[in-house]
Short mmCIF file of C-alpha atoms in Angstrom, two decimals:
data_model
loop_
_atom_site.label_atom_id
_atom_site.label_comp_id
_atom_site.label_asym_id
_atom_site.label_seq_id
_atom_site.Cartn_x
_atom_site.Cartn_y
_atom_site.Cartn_z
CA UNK A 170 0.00 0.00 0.00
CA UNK A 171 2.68 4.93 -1.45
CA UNK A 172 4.23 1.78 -0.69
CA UNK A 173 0.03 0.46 0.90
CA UNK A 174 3.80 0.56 0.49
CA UNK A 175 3.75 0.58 -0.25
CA UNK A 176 4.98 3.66 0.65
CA UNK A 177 8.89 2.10 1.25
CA UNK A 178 11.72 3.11 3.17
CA UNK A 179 13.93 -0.19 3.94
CA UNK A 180 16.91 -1.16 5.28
CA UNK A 181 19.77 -3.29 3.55
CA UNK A 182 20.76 -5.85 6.07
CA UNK A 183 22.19 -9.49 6.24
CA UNK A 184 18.64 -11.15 7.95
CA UNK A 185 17.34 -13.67 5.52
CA UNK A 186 13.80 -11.77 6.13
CA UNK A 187 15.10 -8.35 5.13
CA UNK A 188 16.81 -9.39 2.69
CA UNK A 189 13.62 -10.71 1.40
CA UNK A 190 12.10 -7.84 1.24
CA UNK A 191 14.81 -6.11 -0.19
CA UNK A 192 15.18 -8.53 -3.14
CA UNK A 193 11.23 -7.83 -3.91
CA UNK A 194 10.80 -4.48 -4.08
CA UNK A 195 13.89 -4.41 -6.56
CA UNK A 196 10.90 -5.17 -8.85
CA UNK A 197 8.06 -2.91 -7.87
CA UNK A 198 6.91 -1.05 -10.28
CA UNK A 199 5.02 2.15 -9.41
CA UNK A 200 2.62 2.01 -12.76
CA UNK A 201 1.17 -1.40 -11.23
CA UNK A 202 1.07 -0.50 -7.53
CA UNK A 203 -1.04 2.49 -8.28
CA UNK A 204 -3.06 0.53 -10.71
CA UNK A 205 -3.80 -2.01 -8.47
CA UNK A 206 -4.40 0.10 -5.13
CA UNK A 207 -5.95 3.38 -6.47
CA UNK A 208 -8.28 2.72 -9.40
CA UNK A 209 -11.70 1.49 -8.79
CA UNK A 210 -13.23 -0.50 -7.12
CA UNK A 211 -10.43 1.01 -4.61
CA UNK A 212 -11.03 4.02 -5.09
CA UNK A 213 -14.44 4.66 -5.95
CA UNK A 214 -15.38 8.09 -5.02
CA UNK A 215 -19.02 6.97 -5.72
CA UNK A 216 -18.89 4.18 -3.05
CA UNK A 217 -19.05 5.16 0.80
CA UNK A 218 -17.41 1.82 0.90
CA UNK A 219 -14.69 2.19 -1.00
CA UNK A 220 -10.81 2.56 0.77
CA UNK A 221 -9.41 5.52 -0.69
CA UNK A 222 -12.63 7.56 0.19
CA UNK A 223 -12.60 6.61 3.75
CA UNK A 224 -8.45 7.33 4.02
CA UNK A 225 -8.82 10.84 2.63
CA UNK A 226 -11.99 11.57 5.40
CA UNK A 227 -9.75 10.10 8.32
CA UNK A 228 -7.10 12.50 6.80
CA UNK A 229 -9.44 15.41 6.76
CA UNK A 230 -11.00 14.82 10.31
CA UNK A 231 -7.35 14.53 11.68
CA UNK A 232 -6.49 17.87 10.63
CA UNK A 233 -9.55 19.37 10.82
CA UNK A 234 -9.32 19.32 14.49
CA UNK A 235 -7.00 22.01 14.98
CA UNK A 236 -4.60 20.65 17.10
CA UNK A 237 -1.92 19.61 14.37
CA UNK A 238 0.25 22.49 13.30
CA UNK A 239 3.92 23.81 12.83
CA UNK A 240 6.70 24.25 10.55
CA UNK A 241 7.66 21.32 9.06
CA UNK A 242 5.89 17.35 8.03
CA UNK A 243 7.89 14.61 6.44
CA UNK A 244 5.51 12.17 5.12
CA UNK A 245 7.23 8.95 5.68
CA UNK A 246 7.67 6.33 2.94
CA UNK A 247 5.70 8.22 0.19
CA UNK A 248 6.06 5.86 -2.58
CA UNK A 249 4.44 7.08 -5.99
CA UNK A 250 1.37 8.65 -4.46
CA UNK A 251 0.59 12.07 -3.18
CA UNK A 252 -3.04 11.83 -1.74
CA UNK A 253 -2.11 11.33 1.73
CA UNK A 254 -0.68 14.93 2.05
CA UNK A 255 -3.74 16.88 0.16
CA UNK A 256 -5.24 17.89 3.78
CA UNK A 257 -1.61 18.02 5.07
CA UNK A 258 -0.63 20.60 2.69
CA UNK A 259 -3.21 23.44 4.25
CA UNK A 260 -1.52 23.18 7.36
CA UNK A 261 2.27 23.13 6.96
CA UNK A 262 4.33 25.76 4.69
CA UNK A 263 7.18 22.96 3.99
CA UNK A 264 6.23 19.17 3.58
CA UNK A 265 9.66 16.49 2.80
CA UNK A 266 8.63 13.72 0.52
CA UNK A 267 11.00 10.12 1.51
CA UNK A 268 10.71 6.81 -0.08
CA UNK A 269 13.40 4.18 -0.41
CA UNK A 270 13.02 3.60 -4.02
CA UNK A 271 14.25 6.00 -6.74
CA UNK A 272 11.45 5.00 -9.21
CA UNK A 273 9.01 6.54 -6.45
CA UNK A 274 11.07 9.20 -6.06
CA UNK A 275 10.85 9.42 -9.79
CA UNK A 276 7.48 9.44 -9.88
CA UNK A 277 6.40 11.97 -7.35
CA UNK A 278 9.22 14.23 -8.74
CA UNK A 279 7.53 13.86 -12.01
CA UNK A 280 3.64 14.85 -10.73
CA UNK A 281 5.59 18.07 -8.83
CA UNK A 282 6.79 18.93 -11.82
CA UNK A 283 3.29 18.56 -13.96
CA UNK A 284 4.84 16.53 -16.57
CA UNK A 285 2.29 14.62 -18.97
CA UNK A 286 1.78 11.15 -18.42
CA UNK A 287 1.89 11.26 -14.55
CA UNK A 288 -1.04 9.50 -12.60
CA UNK A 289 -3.95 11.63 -12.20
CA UNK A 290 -4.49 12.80 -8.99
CA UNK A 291 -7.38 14.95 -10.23
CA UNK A 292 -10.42 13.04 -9.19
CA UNK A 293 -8.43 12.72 -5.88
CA UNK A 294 -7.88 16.51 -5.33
CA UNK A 295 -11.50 17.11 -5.89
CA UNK A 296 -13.02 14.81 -3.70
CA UNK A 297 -10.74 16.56 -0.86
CA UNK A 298 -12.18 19.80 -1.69
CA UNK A 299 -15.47 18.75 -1.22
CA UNK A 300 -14.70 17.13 2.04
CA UNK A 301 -13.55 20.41 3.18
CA UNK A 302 -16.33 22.70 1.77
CA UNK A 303 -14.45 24.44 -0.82
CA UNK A 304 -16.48 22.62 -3.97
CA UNK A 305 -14.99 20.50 -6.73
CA UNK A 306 -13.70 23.57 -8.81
CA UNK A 307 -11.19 24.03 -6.26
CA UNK A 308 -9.00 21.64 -7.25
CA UNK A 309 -6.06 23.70 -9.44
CA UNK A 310 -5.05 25.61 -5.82
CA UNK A 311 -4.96 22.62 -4.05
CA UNK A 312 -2.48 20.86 -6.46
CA UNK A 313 -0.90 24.30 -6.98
CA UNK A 314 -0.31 24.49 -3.18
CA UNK A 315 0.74 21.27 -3.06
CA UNK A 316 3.46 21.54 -5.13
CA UNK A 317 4.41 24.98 -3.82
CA UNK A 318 4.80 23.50 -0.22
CA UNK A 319 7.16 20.25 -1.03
CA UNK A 320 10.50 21.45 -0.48
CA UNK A 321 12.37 17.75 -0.99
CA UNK A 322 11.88 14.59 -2.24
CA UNK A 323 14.76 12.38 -0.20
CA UNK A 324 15.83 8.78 0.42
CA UNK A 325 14.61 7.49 3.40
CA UNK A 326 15.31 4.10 5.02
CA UNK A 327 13.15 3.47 8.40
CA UNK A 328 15.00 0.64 9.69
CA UNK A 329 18.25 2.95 10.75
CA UNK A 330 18.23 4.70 13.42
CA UNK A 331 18.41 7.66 11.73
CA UNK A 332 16.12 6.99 9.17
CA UNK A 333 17.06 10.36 6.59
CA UNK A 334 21.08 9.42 6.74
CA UNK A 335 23.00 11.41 5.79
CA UNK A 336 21.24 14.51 5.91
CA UNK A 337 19.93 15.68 9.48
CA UNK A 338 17.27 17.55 10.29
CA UNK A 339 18.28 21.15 11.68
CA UNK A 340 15.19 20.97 13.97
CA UNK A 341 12.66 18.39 14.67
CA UNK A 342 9.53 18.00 12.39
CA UNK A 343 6.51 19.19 13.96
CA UNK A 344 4.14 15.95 12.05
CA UNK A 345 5.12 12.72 10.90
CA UNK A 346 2.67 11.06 8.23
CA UNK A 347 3.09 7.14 6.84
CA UNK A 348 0.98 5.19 5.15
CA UNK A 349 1.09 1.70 4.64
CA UNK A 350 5.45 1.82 5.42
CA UNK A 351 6.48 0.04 8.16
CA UNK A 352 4.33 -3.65 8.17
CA UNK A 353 5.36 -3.74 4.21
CA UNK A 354 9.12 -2.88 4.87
CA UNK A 355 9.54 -5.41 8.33
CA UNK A 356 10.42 -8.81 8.41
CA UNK A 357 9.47 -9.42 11.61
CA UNK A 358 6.98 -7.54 14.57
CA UNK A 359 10.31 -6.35 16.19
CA UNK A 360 11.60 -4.58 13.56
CA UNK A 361 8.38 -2.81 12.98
CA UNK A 362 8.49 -1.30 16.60
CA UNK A 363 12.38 -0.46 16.17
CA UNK A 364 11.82 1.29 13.10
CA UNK A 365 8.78 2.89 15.08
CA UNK A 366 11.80 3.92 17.47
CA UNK A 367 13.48 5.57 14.73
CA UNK A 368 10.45 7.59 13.22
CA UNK A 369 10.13 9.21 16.44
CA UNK A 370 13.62 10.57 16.57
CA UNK A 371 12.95 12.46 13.68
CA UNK A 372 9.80 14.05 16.13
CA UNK A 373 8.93 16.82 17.94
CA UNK A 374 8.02 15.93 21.54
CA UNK A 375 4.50 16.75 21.68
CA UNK A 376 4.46 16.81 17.46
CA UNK A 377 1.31 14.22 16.22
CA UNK A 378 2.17 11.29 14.23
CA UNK A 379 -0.69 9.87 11.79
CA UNK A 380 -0.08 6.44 10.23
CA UNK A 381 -2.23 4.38 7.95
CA UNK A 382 -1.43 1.00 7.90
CA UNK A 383 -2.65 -2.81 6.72
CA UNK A 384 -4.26 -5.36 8.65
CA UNK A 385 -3.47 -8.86 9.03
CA UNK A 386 -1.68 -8.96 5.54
CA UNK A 387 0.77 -11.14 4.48
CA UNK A 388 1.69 -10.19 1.11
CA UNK A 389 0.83 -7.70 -1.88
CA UNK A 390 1.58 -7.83 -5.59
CA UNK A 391 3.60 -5.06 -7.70
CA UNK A 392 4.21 -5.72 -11.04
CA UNK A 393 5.66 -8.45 -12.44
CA UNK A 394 7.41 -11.21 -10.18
CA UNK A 395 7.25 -8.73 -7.13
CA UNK A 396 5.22 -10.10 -4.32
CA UNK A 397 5.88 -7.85 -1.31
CA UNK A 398 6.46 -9.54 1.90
CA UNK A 399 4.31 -7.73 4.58
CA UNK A 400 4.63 -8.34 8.53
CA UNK A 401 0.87 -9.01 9.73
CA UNK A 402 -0.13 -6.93 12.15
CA UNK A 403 -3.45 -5.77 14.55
CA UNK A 404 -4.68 -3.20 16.81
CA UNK A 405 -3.97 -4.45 19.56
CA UNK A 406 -0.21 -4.67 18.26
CA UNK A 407 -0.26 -1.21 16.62
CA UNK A 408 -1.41 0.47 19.73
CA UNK A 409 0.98 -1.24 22.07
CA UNK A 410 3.82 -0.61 19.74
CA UNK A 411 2.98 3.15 19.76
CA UNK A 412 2.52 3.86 23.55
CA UNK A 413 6.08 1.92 23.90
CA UNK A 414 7.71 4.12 21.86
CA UNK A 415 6.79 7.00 23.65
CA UNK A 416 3.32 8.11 22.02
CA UNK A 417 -0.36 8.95 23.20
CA UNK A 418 -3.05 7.80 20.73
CA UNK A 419 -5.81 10.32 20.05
CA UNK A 420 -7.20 8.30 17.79
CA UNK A 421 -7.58 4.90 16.69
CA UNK A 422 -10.08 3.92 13.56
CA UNK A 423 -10.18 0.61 11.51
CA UNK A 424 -11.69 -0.52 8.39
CA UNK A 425 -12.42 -3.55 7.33
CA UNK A 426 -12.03 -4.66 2.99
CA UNK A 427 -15.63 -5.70 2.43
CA UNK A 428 -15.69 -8.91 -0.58
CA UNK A 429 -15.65 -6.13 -2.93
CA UNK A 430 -12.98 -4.51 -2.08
CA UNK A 431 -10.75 -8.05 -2.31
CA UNK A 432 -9.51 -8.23 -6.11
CA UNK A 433 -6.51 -10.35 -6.02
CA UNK A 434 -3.72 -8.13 -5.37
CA UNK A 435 -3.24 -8.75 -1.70
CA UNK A 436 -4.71 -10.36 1.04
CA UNK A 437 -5.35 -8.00 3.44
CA UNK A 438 -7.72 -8.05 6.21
CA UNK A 439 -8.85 -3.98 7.21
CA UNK A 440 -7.19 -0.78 7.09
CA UNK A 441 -5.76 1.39 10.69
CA UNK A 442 -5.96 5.03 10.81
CA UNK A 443 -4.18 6.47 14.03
CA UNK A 444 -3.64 9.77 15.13
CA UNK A 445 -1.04 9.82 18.29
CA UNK A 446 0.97 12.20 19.74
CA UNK A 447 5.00 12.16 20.97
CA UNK A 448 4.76 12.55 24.59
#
């Protein structure tokens, strides 16, 4: 999942797991990831039921709420999408872009940059506009604010403990924001919590961190020959995970896939939306 890693920010290591994982997303290809994850039935903006549609209104209510503010968000593991950050972008004059993979980086340079042939965010940026009162016909000043706020687009790998080596960060960030990262770049339930660790250095004490993440998957698909390893995980886990690593969840909501929603490409269970703050 942009990387539901999905959005991707992984570490090269010597574990048979990570290497694993390393190995497969050699082959992801953006074209098919978005394909598969953000077309309909996905992302039906017609269906109440559809994923993408209740992401962006857990996104909107998050921020909406007036408590989230500051200087700086890094959105976490990126990958080729830029949905996740279309509420984001109202709220925060400079917003870093990180993903482990140069052909996301690629592609979200590419969509900053308005050049033809990117994925069409369009129908995206509209529905956001709507959610937020502003009408439909909004749309050109949200992608042109957008753009105007991204100051980077960086390598980022979540499993060291600085996660943005080499560069460091000349103050905290004031939000952290991942989606679908850390279950689809960990071997293993530990790792996920250590790399959980390392997010938070790059926080803020008392900044919010929002993550979206899968549930009880196993695996998604790609592109050709790359079937993503994915460390299954639940609420129960995701909430203990973030109060150990020094956070205070706000909020906690889940989703699950109904049959429709199932078409192949993965096997996941639900969706998390959390809202939590660095203590």
């Amino acid at each position: 999942m942009e990387t539901q890693a999905r959005q991707t920010g992984i570490q090269t290591d010597t574990q048979t797991g990570g290497s694993a994982i390393r190995e497969s997303y050699q082959k992801f290809d953006p074209q098919a990831y978005l394909q598969n994850n953000y077309t309909p039935p996905r992302a039906d903006f017609s269906r109440p039921d559809s994923i993408v549609p209740w992401k962006l209104n857990c996104l909107r209510e998050a921020f909406s709420q007036g408590d989230i503010s500051g200087s700086t968000l890094i959105d976490i593991g990126s990958g080729p999408t830029v949905y996740q950050l279309l509420s984001a972008c109202e709220f925060f004059p400079e917003i870093i872009l990180t993903d482990y993979l140069e052909v996301n980086r690629q592609e979200l340079r590419r969509w900053l940059r308005n050049e033809a042939d990117t994925f069409d965010w369009t129908p995206y940026i509209q529905h956001v506009c709507e959610l937020e009162g502003k009408g439909s016909c909004a749309w050109p000043a949200k992608a042109a604010r957008l753009r105007s706020v991204v100051s980077q687009v960086i390598p980022v790998d979540v499993h060291r403990s600085n996660p943005l080596h080499p560069r460091v960060l000349a103050e905290p960030a004031d939000c952290l924001l991942s989606c679908f990262c850390l279950e689809a770049v960990s071997p293993d339930r530990e790792s996920f919590q250590q790399a959980l660790r390392n997010l938070s250095s790059l926080l803020r004490p008392g900044g919010h961190c929002l993550l979206i993440g899968a549930l009880d998957e196993s695996f998604y698909l790609a592109g050709e020959g790359a079937r993503i390893p994915v460390v299954p995980v639940d609420q129960p886990f995701v909430s203990s995970s973030l109060q150990h690593c020094g956070f205070q969840i706000l909020t906690f909501h889940t989703y699950t896939l109904p049959p429709s929603m199932k078409v192949g490409v993965d096997d996941v269970a639900g969706i998390f939306f959390v809202k939590a703050k660095k203590l």
